Structures are given as structure tokens and as C-alpha cells.
mmCIF file of C-alpha atoms and ligand atoms in Angstrom:
data_model
loop_
_atom_site.group_PDB
_atom_site.id
_atom_site.type_symbol
_atom_site.label_atom_id
_atom_site.label_comp_id
_atom_site.label_asym_id
_atom_site.label_seq_id
_atom_site.Cartn_x
_atom_site.Cartn_y
_atom_site.Cartn_z
ATOM 1 C CA UNK A 1 9.403 -1.428 -24.047
ATOM 2 C CA UNK A 2 12.360 -2.009 -21.800
ATOM 3 C CA UNK A 3 12.546 -4.348 -18.863
ATOM 4 C CA UNK A 4 13.685 -1.482 -16.672
ATOM 5 C CA UNK A 5 11.380 -1.332 -13.645
ATOM 6 C CA UNK A 6 9.079 1.696 -13.538
ATOM 7 C CA UNK A 7 9.916 2.222 -9.868
ATOM 8 C CA UNK A 8 12.965 1.424 -7.775
ATOM 9 C CA UNK A 9 13.528 2.059 -4.088
ATOM 10 C CA UNK A 10 17.106 1.693 -2.894
ATOM 11 C CA UNK A 11 17.686 1.419 0.844
ATOM 12 C CA UNK A 12 15.080 4.053 1.614
ATOM 13 C CA UNK A 13 14.895 5.266 5.225
ATOM 14 C CA UNK A 14 12.637 7.803 6.884
ATOM 15 C CA UNK A 15 13.116 8.967 10.461
ATOM 16 C CA UNK A 16 10.941 11.212 12.586
ATOM 17 C CA UNK A 17 12.089 13.214 15.572
ATOM 18 C CA UNK A 18 9.738 12.493 18.457
ATOM 19 C CA UNK A 19 10.383 14.044 21.859
ATOM 20 C CA UNK A 20 14.030 14.523 20.992
ATOM 21 C CA UNK A 21 14.373 10.894 20.005
ATOM 22 C CA UNK A 22 14.629 9.279 16.608
ATOM 23 C CA UNK A 23 11.733 7.146 15.447
ATOM 24 C CA UNK A 24 12.754 4.877 12.610
ATOM 25 C CA UNK A 25 9.511 4.735 10.624
ATOM 26 C CA UNK A 26 11.063 3.159 7.527
ATOM 27 C CA UNK A 27 14.478 1.596 7.452
ATOM 28 C CA UNK A 28 16.530 0.548 4.437
ATOM 29 C CA UNK A 29 13.642 -0.625 2.299
ATOM 30 C CA UNK A 30 14.470 -1.695 -1.243
ATOM 31 C CA UNK A 31 12.308 -3.020 -4.048
ATOM 32 C CA UNK A 32 11.787 -2.928 -7.771
ATOM 33 C CA UNK A 33 8.413 -2.729 -9.435
ATOM 34 C CA UNK A 34 7.625 -3.470 -13.079
ATOM 35 C CA UNK A 35 5.111 -1.408 -15.062
ATOM 36 C CA UNK A 36 1.548 -2.638 -14.693
ATOM 37 C CA UNK A 37 2.436 -4.698 -11.632
ATOM 38 C CA UNK A 38 1.238 -4.412 -8.050
ATOM 39 C CA UNK A 39 3.479 -4.288 -5.029
ATOM 40 C CA UNK A 40 1.660 -5.101 -1.816
ATOM 41 C CA UNK A 41 2.752 -3.572 1.488
ATOM 42 C CA UNK A 42 1.459 -5.386 4.519
ATOM 43 C CA UNK A 43 2.056 -5.129 8.248
ATOM 44 C CA UNK A 44 0.283 -4.098 11.403
ATOM 45 C CA UNK A 45 -0.638 -0.511 12.100
ATOM 46 C CA UNK A 46 2.506 1.551 12.701
ATOM 47 C CA UNK A 47 4.786 -0.672 10.624
ATOM 48 C CA UNK A 48 5.652 2.165 8.243
ATOM 49 C CA UNK A 49 3.431 1.380 5.251
ATOM 50 C CA UNK A 50 1.964 4.862 4.787
ATOM 51 C CA UNK A 51 5.300 6.532 5.406
ATOM 52 C CA UNK A 52 6.931 4.362 2.745
ATOM 53 C CA UNK A 53 4.084 5.095 0.308
ATOM 54 C CA UNK A 54 4.511 8.832 0.863
ATOM 55 C CA UNK A 55 8.287 8.736 0.582
ATOM 56 C CA UNK A 56 7.974 6.884 -2.712
ATOM 57 C CA UNK A 57 5.811 9.706 -4.096
ATOM 58 C CA UNK A 58 8.073 12.277 -2.454
ATOM 59 C CA UNK A 59 5.168 13.614 -0.433
ATOM 60 C CA UNK A 60 7.733 13.078 2.329
ATOM 61 C CA UNK A 61 11.473 13.440 1.840
ATOM 62 C CA UNK A 62 13.556 10.324 2.410
ATOM 63 C CA UNK A 63 16.360 10.691 4.954
ATOM 64 C CA UNK A 64 18.468 8.079 3.238
ATOM 65 C CA UNK A 65 18.320 6.078 0.062
ATOM 66 C CA UNK A 66 16.899 6.792 -3.311
ATOM 67 C CA UNK A 67 13.638 6.506 -5.226
ATOM 68 C CA UNK A 68 13.923 6.177 -9.000
ATOM 69 C CA UNK A 69 10.718 6.571 -11.001
ATOM 70 C CA UNK A 70 10.870 5.965 -14.749
ATOM 71 C CA UNK A 71 14.625 6.240 -14.597
ATOM 72 C CA UNK A 72 14.547 9.566 -12.745
ATOM 73 C CA UNK A 73 15.882 10.138 -9.240
ATOM 74 C CA UNK A 74 12.925 11.938 -7.668
ATOM 75 C CA UNK A 75 15.084 13.724 -5.088
ATOM 76 C CA UNK A 76 16.781 15.617 -7.920
ATOM 77 C CA UNK A 77 13.568 17.237 -9.176
ATOM 78 C CA UNK A 78 12.883 20.892 -8.436
ATOM 79 C CA UNK A 79 9.562 21.838 -6.857
ATOM 80 C CA UNK A 80 8.142 22.737 -10.242
ATOM 81 C CA UNK A 81 9.353 19.559 -11.922
ATOM 82 C CA UNK A 82 7.962 17.519 -9.065
ATOM 83 C CA UNK A 83 4.551 19.178 -9.393
ATOM 84 C CA UNK A 84 4.474 18.227 -13.054
ATOM 85 C CA UNK A 85 5.548 14.707 -12.197
ATOM 86 C CA UNK A 86 2.500 14.364 -9.935
ATOM 87 C CA UNK A 87 0.452 13.669 -13.027
ATOM 88 C CA UNK A 88 2.161 10.352 -13.200
ATOM 89 C CA UNK A 89 2.032 9.493 -9.486
ATOM 90 C CA UNK A 90 -1.201 9.638 -7.548
ATOM 91 C CA UNK A 91 -2.459 8.408 -4.195
ATOM 92 C CA UNK A 92 -5.801 7.074 -2.981
ATOM 93 C CA UNK A 93 -6.484 7.357 0.737
ATOM 94 C CA UNK A 94 -8.315 5.290 3.302
ATOM 95 C CA UNK A 95 -10.657 8.159 4.111
ATOM 96 C CA UNK A 96 -11.845 9.691 0.839
ATOM 97 C CA UNK A 97 -14.100 12.188 2.611
ATOM 98 C CA UNK A 98 -11.167 13.758 4.422
ATOM 99 C CA UNK A 99 -9.311 14.186 1.141
ATOM 100 C CA UNK A 100 -12.240 15.871 -0.624
ATOM 101 C CA UNK A 101 -13.137 19.538 -0.191
ATOM 102 C CA UNK A 102 -16.579 19.546 1.503
ATOM 103 C CA UNK A 103 -17.590 22.739 -0.286
ATOM 104 C CA UNK A 104 -16.811 21.460 -3.767
ATOM 105 C CA UNK A 105 -19.144 19.297 -5.793
ATOM 106 C CA UNK A 106 -17.766 15.978 -6.957
ATOM 107 C CA UNK A 107 -17.582 17.216 -10.520
ATOM 108 C CA UNK A 108 -15.712 20.364 -9.493
ATOM 109 C CA UNK A 109 -13.252 18.303 -7.425
ATOM 110 C CA UNK A 110 -12.381 16.063 -10.355
ATOM 111 C CA UNK A 111 -12.135 18.974 -12.786
ATOM 112 C CA UNK A 112 -9.967 20.835 -10.290
ATOM 113 C CA UNK A 113 -7.464 17.967 -10.221
ATOM 114 C CA UNK A 114 -7.081 18.346 -13.985
ATOM 115 C CA UNK A 115 -6.830 22.148 -13.785
ATOM 116 C CA UNK A 116 -4.031 21.882 -11.221
ATOM 117 C CA UNK A 117 -2.124 19.628 -13.621
ATOM 118 C CA UNK A 118 -3.010 21.834 -16.602
ATOM 119 C CA UNK A 119 -4.525 18.962 -18.551
ATOM 120 C CA UNK A 120 -7.926 17.995 -19.876
ATOM 121 C CA UNK A 121 -8.256 20.729 -22.503
ATOM 122 C CA UNK A 122 -11.060 23.297 -22.371
ATOM 123 C CA UNK A 123 -13.564 23.591 -19.526
ATOM 124 C CA UNK A 124 -16.140 21.780 -21.652
ATOM 125 C CA UNK A 125 -13.681 18.990 -22.422
ATOM 126 C CA UNK A 126 -12.817 18.625 -18.747
ATOM 127 C CA UNK A 127 -16.505 18.410 -17.901
ATOM 128 C CA UNK A 128 -16.955 15.708 -20.517
ATOM 129 C CA UNK A 129 -13.927 13.804 -19.236
ATOM 130 C CA UNK A 130 -15.309 14.062 -15.704
ATOM 131 C CA UNK A 131 -18.579 12.474 -16.823
ATOM 132 C CA UNK A 132 -16.685 9.650 -18.484
ATOM 133 C CA UNK A 133 -14.565 9.104 -15.393
ATOM 134 C CA UNK A 134 -17.623 8.990 -13.134
ATOM 135 C CA UNK A 135 -19.190 6.355 -15.340
ATOM 136 C CA UNK A 136 -15.938 4.439 -15.501
ATOM 137 C CA UNK A 137 -15.754 4.166 -11.715
ATOM 138 C CA UNK A 138 -19.401 3.084 -11.517
ATOM 139 C CA UNK A 139 -21.087 6.334 -10.509
ATOM 140 C CA UNK A 140 -24.030 7.987 -12.252
ATOM 141 C CA UNK A 141 -23.176 11.127 -14.201
ATOM 142 C CA UNK A 142 -25.510 13.014 -11.848
ATOM 143 C CA UNK A 143 -22.956 12.417 -9.052
ATOM 144 C CA UNK A 144 -21.047 15.379 -10.504
ATOM 145 C CA UNK A 145 -23.617 17.667 -8.904
ATOM 146 C CA UNK A 146 -23.434 15.981 -5.477
ATOM 147 C CA UNK A 147 -21.380 17.084 -2.494
ATOM 148 C CA UNK A 148 -19.087 14.462 -0.939
ATOM 149 C CA UNK A 149 -21.119 14.148 2.282
ATOM 150 C CA UNK A 150 -24.187 13.195 0.265
ATOM 151 C CA UNK A 151 -22.464 10.021 -0.935
ATOM 152 C CA UNK A 152 -21.888 6.671 0.754
ATOM 153 C CA UNK A 153 -18.350 5.638 1.763
ATOM 154 C CA UNK A 154 -18.023 3.390 -1.268
ATOM 155 C CA UNK A 155 -19.206 6.160 -3.592
ATOM 156 C CA UNK A 156 -16.776 8.599 -1.990
ATOM 157 C CA UNK A 157 -13.957 6.178 -2.612
ATOM 158 C CA UNK A 158 -15.059 5.860 -6.243
ATOM 159 C CA UNK A 159 -14.764 9.663 -6.465
ATOM 160 C CA UNK A 160 -11.281 9.455 -4.943
ATOM 161 C CA UNK A 161 -10.346 6.926 -7.610
ATOM 162 C CA UNK A 162 -11.866 9.025 -10.404
ATOM 163 C CA UNK A 163 -9.959 12.061 -9.232
ATOM 164 C CA UNK A 164 -6.682 10.159 -9.085
ATOM 165 C CA UNK A 165 -7.308 8.754 -12.572
ATOM 166 C CA UNK A 166 -8.275 12.108 -14.057
ATOM 167 C CA UNK A 167 -4.653 13.100 -14.588
ATOM 168 C CA UNK A 168 -3.693 9.805 -16.224
ATOM 169 C CA UNK A 169 -1.234 8.446 -13.644
ATOM 170 C CA UNK A 170 1.222 5.623 -14.295
ATOM 171 C CA UNK A 171 1.651 4.818 -10.620
ATOM 172 C CA UNK A 172 -1.037 4.890 -7.938
ATOM 173 C CA UNK A 173 -0.391 4.316 -4.264
ATOM 174 C CA UNK A 174 -3.550 2.861 -2.720
ATOM 175 C CA UNK A 175 -3.220 3.453 1.015
ATOM 176 C CA UNK A 176 -5.735 1.175 2.779
ATOM 177 C CA UNK A 177 -8.382 2.142 0.204
ATOM 178 C CA UNK A 178 -10.970 -0.339 1.472
ATOM 179 C CA UNK A 179 -10.245 -0.468 5.193
ATOM 180 C CA UNK A 180 -13.012 1.978 6.105
ATOM 181 C CA UNK A 181 -15.655 0.341 3.913
ATOM 182 C CA UNK A 182 -18.308 -2.321 4.476
ATOM 183 C CA UNK A 183 -17.317 -5.799 3.409
ATOM 184 C CA UNK A 184 -19.589 -5.993 0.356
ATOM 185 C CA UNK A 185 -18.303 -2.619 -0.806
ATOM 186 C CA UNK A 186 -14.688 -3.710 -0.243
ATOM 187 C CA UNK A 187 -15.153 -6.440 -2.821
ATOM 188 C CA UNK A 188 -16.559 -3.980 -5.375
ATOM 189 C CA UNK A 189 -13.742 -1.489 -4.929
ATOM 190 C CA UNK A 190 -11.095 -4.195 -5.247
ATOM 191 C CA UNK A 191 -12.773 -5.409 -8.398
ATOM 192 C CA UNK A 192 -12.810 -1.857 -9.783
ATOM 193 C CA UNK A 193 -9.115 -1.304 -9.006
ATOM 194 C CA UNK A 194 -8.318 -4.562 -10.729
ATOM 195 C CA UNK A 195 -10.291 -3.739 -13.872
ATOM 196 C CA UNK A 196 -8.706 -0.301 -14.085
ATOM 197 C CA UNK A 197 -5.252 -1.815 -13.840
ATOM 198 C CA UNK A 198 -6.005 -4.273 -16.598
ATOM 199 C CA UNK A 199 -7.455 -1.570 -18.846
ATOM 200 C CA UNK A 200 -5.005 1.223 -18.212
ATOM 201 C CA UNK A 201 -1.843 -0.676 -17.293
ATOM 202 C CA UNK A 202 -1.445 1.279 -14.061
ATOM 203 C CA UNK A 203 1.219 0.254 -11.574
ATOM 204 C CA UNK A 204 -0.031 -0.025 -8.001
ATOM 205 C CA UNK A 205 1.449 0.047 -4.577
ATOM 206 C CA UNK A 206 -1.334 -1.496 -2.558
ATOM 207 C CA UNK A 207 -1.201 -0.950 1.188
ATOM 208 C CA UNK A 208 -3.259 -2.904 3.689
ATOM 209 C CA UNK A 209 -2.973 -4.433 7.122
ATOM 210 C CA UNK A 210 -4.964 -7.355 5.721
ATOM 211 C CA UNK A 211 -2.684 -9.925 4.156
ATOM 212 C CA UNK A 212 -5.572 -11.693 2.418
ATOM 213 C CA UNK A 213 -6.543 -8.584 0.497
ATOM 214 C CA UNK A 214 -2.935 -7.740 -0.340
ATOM 215 C CA UNK A 215 -2.279 -11.178 -1.744
ATOM 216 C CA UNK A 216 -5.312 -11.089 -4.008
ATOM 217 C CA UNK A 217 -4.114 -7.963 -5.754
ATOM 218 C CA UNK A 218 -0.335 -8.150 -5.610
ATOM 219 C CA UNK A 219 2.383 -9.631 -7.748
ATOM 220 C CA UNK A 220 5.040 -9.053 -5.119
ATOM 221 C CA UNK A 221 4.533 -8.516 -1.406
ATOM 222 C CA UNK A 222 6.699 -6.775 1.179
ATOM 223 C CA UNK A 223 5.937 -7.637 4.786
ATOM 224 C CA UNK A 224 6.939 -4.761 7.061
ATOM 225 C CA UNK A 225 7.641 -4.942 10.762
ATOM 226 C CA UNK A 226 8.726 -1.846 12.692
ATOM 227 C CA UNK A 227 9.696 -0.133 9.478
ATOM 228 C CA UNK A 228 11.771 -2.945 8.051
ATOM 229 C CA UNK A 229 11.106 -5.559 5.416
ATOM 230 C CA UNK A 230 11.010 -8.946 7.154
ATOM 231 C CA UNK A 231 9.861 -10.888 4.108
ATOM 232 C CA UNK A 232 9.676 -10.288 0.397
ATOM 233 C CA UNK A 233 8.217 -12.751 -2.061
ATOM 234 C CA UNK A 234 5.824 -13.230 -4.919
ATOM 235 C CA UNK A 235 2.238 -13.246 -3.681
ATOM 236 C CA UNK A 236 2.073 -16.907 -4.617
ATOM 237 C CA UNK A 237 5.332 -17.799 -2.889
ATOM 238 C CA UNK A 238 4.283 -15.983 0.250
ATOM 239 C CA UNK A 239 0.928 -17.712 0.282
ATOM 240 C CA UNK A 240 2.371 -21.167 -0.258
ATOM 241 C CA UNK A 241 5.436 -20.886 1.900
ATOM 242 C CA UNK A 242 5.507 -17.998 4.331
ATOM 243 C CA UNK A 243 9.070 -18.071 5.671
ATOM 244 C CA UNK A 244 8.979 -15.518 8.477
ATOM 245 C CA UNK A 245 7.181 -16.329 11.744
ATOM 246 C CA UNK A 246 5.641 -12.851 11.630
ATOM 247 C CA UNK A 247 4.112 -13.483 8.204
ATOM 248 C CA UNK A 248 2.821 -16.801 9.464
ATOM 249 C CA UNK A 249 1.211 -15.089 12.443
ATOM 250 C CA UNK A 250 -0.325 -12.510 10.110
ATOM 251 C CA UNK A 251 -1.758 -15.317 8.013
ATOM 252 C CA UNK A 252 -3.221 -17.121 10.968
ATOM 253 C CA UNK A 253 -4.819 -13.927 12.172
ATOM 254 C CA UNK A 254 -6.525 -13.163 8.890
ATOM 255 C CA UNK A 255 -10.025 -14.489 8.901
ATOM 256 C CA UNK A 256 -12.052 -14.666 5.769
ATOM 257 C CA UNK A 257 -13.536 -11.222 5.307
ATOM 258 C CA UNK A 258 -17.238 -12.235 5.609
ATOM 259 C CA UNK A 259 -16.406 -14.472 8.539
ATOM 260 C CA UNK A 260 -14.738 -11.615 10.374
ATOM 261 C CA UNK A 261 -17.669 -9.335 9.651
ATOM 262 C CA UNK A 262 -20.069 -11.934 10.998
ATOM 263 C CA UNK A 263 -18.076 -12.461 14.150
ATOM 264 C CA UNK A 264 -17.408 -8.747 14.455
ATOM 265 C CA UNK A 265 -13.741 -9.267 15.106
ATOM 266 C CA UNK A 266 -10.874 -7.199 13.767
ATOM 267 C CA UNK A 267 -9.159 -8.757 10.793
ATOM 268 C CA UNK A 268 -5.786 -8.658 12.466
ATOM 269 C CA UNK A 269 -5.526 -9.878 16.017
ATOM 270 C CA UNK A 270 -1.962 -10.987 16.508
ATOM 271 C CA UNK A 271 -0.692 -12.282 19.810
ATOM 272 C CA UNK A 272 1.587 -9.941 21.716
ATOM 273 C CA UNK A 273 2.092 -6.235 21.247
ATOM 274 C CA UNK A 274 4.140 -4.287 18.769
ATOM 275 C CA UNK A 275 7.103 -2.798 20.629
ATOM 276 C CA UNK A 276 7.492 0.964 20.595
ATOM 277 C CA UNK A 277 9.313 2.045 17.454
ATOM 278 C CA UNK A 278 11.174 4.524 19.674
ATOM 279 C CA UNK A 279 12.900 1.680 21.462
ATOM 280 C CA UNK A 280 12.885 -1.360 19.193
ATOM 281 C CA UNK A 281 14.115 -4.625 20.713
ATOM 282 C CA UNK A 282 17.762 -5.634 20.331
ATOM 283 C CA UNK A 283 18.524 -8.452 17.937
ATOM 284 C CA UNK A 284 15.599 -9.512 15.811
ATOM 285 C CA UNK A 285 12.841 -6.899 16.212
ATOM 286 C CA UNK A 286 10.233 -9.683 16.222
ATOM 287 C CA UNK A 287 11.880 -11.874 18.870
ATOM 288 C CA UNK A 288 9.712 -10.824 21.860
ATOM 289 C CA UNK A 289 6.636 -12.150 20.042
ATOM 290 C CA UNK A 290 8.215 -15.027 18.163
ATOM 291 C CA UNK A 291 7.480 -18.668 19.045
ATOM 292 C CA UNK A 292 10.817 -19.703 17.532
ATOM 293 C CA UNK A 293 12.967 -17.119 19.334
ATOM 294 C CA UNK A 294 16.290 -18.489 20.573
ATOM 295 C CA UNK A 295 19.248 -16.834 22.338
ATOM 296 C CA UNK A 296 20.763 -15.862 19.022
ATOM 297 C CA UNK A 297 17.620 -13.899 18.074
ATOM 298 C CA UNK A 298 17.915 -11.737 21.177
ATOM 299 C CA UNK A 299 21.344 -10.448 20.201
ATOM 300 C CA UNK A 300 21.933 -10.914 16.507
ATOM 301 C CA UNK A 301 19.745 -9.087 14.027
ATOM 302 C CA UNK A 302 18.911 -11.296 11.039
ATOM 303 C CA UNK A 303 19.634 -9.804 7.620
ATOM 304 C CA UNK A 304 17.126 -10.084 4.803
ATOM 305 C CA UNK A 305 18.415 -13.075 2.844
ATOM 306 C CA UNK A 306 17.338 -15.397 0.069
ATOM 307 C CA UNK A 307 15.596 -18.486 1.478
ATOM 308 C CA UNK A 308 14.424 -19.877 -1.846
ATOM 309 C CA UNK A 309 14.233 -18.679 -5.407
ATOM 310 C CA UNK A 310 13.287 -14.972 -5.289
ATOM 311 C CA UNK A 311 11.966 -15.343 -1.764
ATOM 312 C CA UNK A 312 13.689 -13.315 0.971
ATOM 313 C CA UNK A 313 13.211 -13.372 4.707
ATOM 314 C CA UNK A 314 14.941 -11.795 7.692
ATOM 315 C CA UNK A 315 14.896 -14.698 10.117
ATOM 316 C CA UNK A 316 17.692 -16.910 11.469
ATOM 317 C CA UNK A 317 15.323 -19.849 11.296
ATOM 318 C CA UNK A 318 13.456 -19.090 8.083
ATOM 319 C CA UNK A 319 14.002 -22.575 6.647
ATOM 320 C CA UNK A 320 12.852 -24.303 9.809
ATOM 321 C CA UNK A 321 9.934 -21.901 10.099
ATOM 322 C CA UNK A 322 8.822 -22.583 6.548
ATOM 323 C CA UNK A 323 8.909 -26.346 7.086
ATOM 324 C CA UNK A 324 7.934 -26.783 10.695
ATOM 325 C CA UNK A 325 5.839 -23.684 11.204
ATOM 326 C CA UNK A 326 2.323 -23.090 10.143
ATOM 327 C CA UNK A 327 1.395 -24.245 6.728
ATOM 328 C CA UNK A 328 0.203 -20.891 5.453
ATOM 329 C CA UNK A 329 -1.874 -22.143 2.604
ATOM 330 C CA UNK A 330 -3.786 -24.586 4.759
ATOM 331 C CA UNK A 331 -4.195 -22.314 7.734
ATOM 332 C CA UNK A 332 -5.259 -19.416 5.651
ATOM 333 C CA UNK A 333 -7.984 -18.929 3.121
ATOM 334 C CA UNK A 334 -8.685 -15.737 1.258
ATOM 335 C CA UNK A 335 -12.246 -14.571 1.220
ATOM 336 C CA UNK A 336 -14.139 -16.743 -1.260
ATOM 337 C CA UNK A 337 -15.949 -13.642 -2.551
ATOM 338 C CA UNK A 338 -12.676 -11.933 -3.283
ATOM 339 C CA UNK A 339 -10.951 -15.052 -4.561
ATOM 340 C CA UNK A 340 -13.815 -15.864 -6.910
ATOM 341 C CA UNK A 341 -13.200 -12.664 -8.820
ATOM 342 C CA UNK A 342 -9.576 -13.447 -9.559
HETATM 343 N N1 ADP B 1 4.634 12.762 11.052
HETATM 344 C C1 ADP B 1 5.042 11.868 11.944
HETATM 345 N N2 ADP B 1 5.731 12.237 13.058
HETATM 346 C C2 ADP B 1 6.156 11.338 13.968
HETATM 347 N N3 ADP B 1 5.976 10.008 13.844
HETATM 348 C C3 ADP B 1 5.305 9.565 12.760
HETATM 349 C C4 ADP B 1 4.803 10.466 11.763
HETATM 350 N N4 ADP B 1 4.184 9.725 10.812
HETATM 351 C C5 ADP B 1 4.290 8.440 11.189
HETATM 352 N N5 ADP B 1 4.960 8.339 12.362
HETATM 353 C C6 ADP B 1 5.307 7.094 13.063
HETATM 354 O O1 ADP B 1 5.993 6.278 12.132
HETATM 355 C C7 ADP B 1 5.625 4.922 12.309
HETATM 356 C C8 ADP B 1 5.050 4.390 11.017
HETATM 357 O O2 ADP B 1 3.811 5.019 10.778
HETATM 358 P P1 ADP B 1 2.938 4.739 9.477
HETATM 359 O O3 ADP B 1 3.793 4.862 8.288
HETATM 360 O O4 ADP B 1 1.742 5.614 9.548
HETATM 361 O O5 ADP B 1 2.516 3.210 9.676
HETATM 362 P P2 ADP B 1 1.335 2.367 9.010
HETATM 363 O O6 ADP B 1 0.861 3.118 7.821
HETATM 364 O O7 ADP B 1 1.952 1.047 8.705
HETATM 365 O O8 ADP B 1 0.279 2.251 10.051
HETATM 366 C C9 ADP B 1 4.645 4.887 13.473
HETATM 367 O O9 ADP B 1 5.360 4.579 14.640
HETATM 368 C C10 ADP B 1 4.104 6.293 13.500
HETATM 369 O O10 ADP B 1 3.694 6.651 14.806
HETATM 370 MG MG1 MG B 2 -1.070 3.776 7.319
#
């Protein structure tokens, strides 16, 4: 085993052309991820999380920067090589139903994933492996005969997980895998993802707009705002000492999951609106919403810089924010149900 990270992103950018203008969906994002670890991506809707997840898997081509997976620059792979590489890199979506073929039984869908990757041996062996996978993700073997629409949302997501696992991936991008599910089911799916990681040593990129959920699962967390990393820290460091006012606002806005369900409020209700990514504010992109914004913030864009050991933030006042701002740990509690399973 080497200490070389399994995945490296170096100044990755992705732009979209929208009405003749350039939308900077992801801008100069860098990170390193060790095997068996989880990188959390958090930020409000539109902050570039899904785009980054797709660029990392080369489901979208980066416009700038580089993604290195197991020492290999993914941009250098031919179409055929990339298809083979997909065995090692899978994705789980928010809406499992949309990603499943409605006319295929669950069993056929999982077997098909193996056929596409030319693995799993004979048809009989694939069928056997499918049964094992269904059981592993907590579904009855009889689910193989069911059609996706006959299953509950949680069961559909279990199928999505089984299908991703069927090819034996090393890296799985989980793109808001629990956001569409009921609270009690969210807890079960998180627990399942955790067990699978422990058993199989899978590396995760875990995407959510819910900071509480991200922190429970992640080793390292990137906080994205308008496509850029505004804070990067260990999950623990972020929880104890959020340094960016945006992260602090995210923390304050995260209610405990059951509490939010009871009150029927969205889990993220931040003050102010996200500016249009087509015309991001000058200076610090967060300044129009920031309680600490000063003249300097309106003109000078803060670079991502080290504010304490291994903890980076892009804020001119990160130190002051960390001391004088909200105390994240006190203001914020993860769901006791979720925390209890850690
Ligand atoms: N295919 C696309 N064409 C144009 N704009 C896009 C496309 N995909 C995403 N975007 C824009 O890129 C930004 C980031 O989107 P996305 O990565 O989906 O954010 P998130 O997953 O954090 O909600 C948004 O402003 C979104 O509207
Ligand atoms: Mg998304």
C-alpha cells in the first residue's frame, strides 16, 4: 500500500455556455482523497456539487485542470479505456427511479450492469451474484423479480446501490442519495453506505446540501459556494471551528433531521439569495449575504488560505469569524438518530 491518494483533483474548472454567456459551474477546485475515505461536498443548490462529481468521473469533461484516479490522468484515456475504467468508478443518484429502466426487472438491471462491464462470469453466476447483492443491501431475493415502480423510494435506492456495487467499484460518487427519501429511510441508507464502506473499503464522494449529513459520513469536507471551495477542513475541524461565515450560516440553518421533518421546514433555509452564477458578485462572492462584509470584501476576492492546521478558508476575516462568529458546535447538533449510529 502506498500513501498516494486514490483520487486527486487539480484546479478543476467546468464552464457552461448559457445564452452566449459563460456560467462558471465549478472553478479551480482541488482536493486529494485517500482510499477508503469519504470526501463530503456541501453547498446550496446550484453550488456546483453535481457538476464536480460528474467531472471527477469524467461523465463531463473538465474545461481546465486535471483529475488523477489511481495515478492515471483520466483525460488521457480513450473512450474504450474509459468505459473499462467505469468498473472502478460508479455513481448513485438522488432519484434512483429515474436511473432505472422501467421495463427491466430489478434483477435484470443489476445483471445488465455486470454484462456491460463484462464481469460476473456466466449468466448463472451473475444471477447468483445479483441475489447476494440484493441481500447485502437489505432487499429480499424476490426483489429481483420486481419492477422498479413496485418498490418504495428506499428500496429503489437500495437497488441503485446494489447496481453500483455489482461491478466492484473503488470509488462511488453518492449524489444526494438520501435527499428524496423519508427521514427514517435516510438513516437506514446512511447506515448501509457506512457498513459497505467499512466492509469493502470503498472511497466515497458524498454530496448533500445538508451539512449535518455530510459531516456524519465524511473525513474531509469541501464547502462550495458558486462553484468555488470557500472552506476545506476535516469533518471534525469544520464542526468544531467553522471558519467561513457561509459555513457558519449553513450550520445554523441545519435543523436536526427529525426536528425539520416535524416542523415541515426545508433543511436549508439560509438568509439572502444565491446570486446568479452568470453574474457573480465582485470581490468575495459571499459578500452580499455576509454579516462580516467590509469594504475590502466588495473589491478584493479572498484566496483559499490556511487558517489553522489543515483547515483552509477563503475569507479575509476567517480568524475573526471563527472566534467571534457562531460557535458551530454549540449552535448545531447533528440528528441524534444519525449520530447514535456513528
Ligand atoms: N448542463 C448544464 N448547462 C448549463 N448550466 C448547467 C448545466 N448543469 C449545471 N448547470 C449550472 O451549473 C451550476 C451548478 O449546478 P450543479 O452542479 O447542478 O449544482 P448542485 O449540484 O450543487 O445543485 C448551476 O448554476 C446550474 O444551473
Ligand atoms: Mg446536484
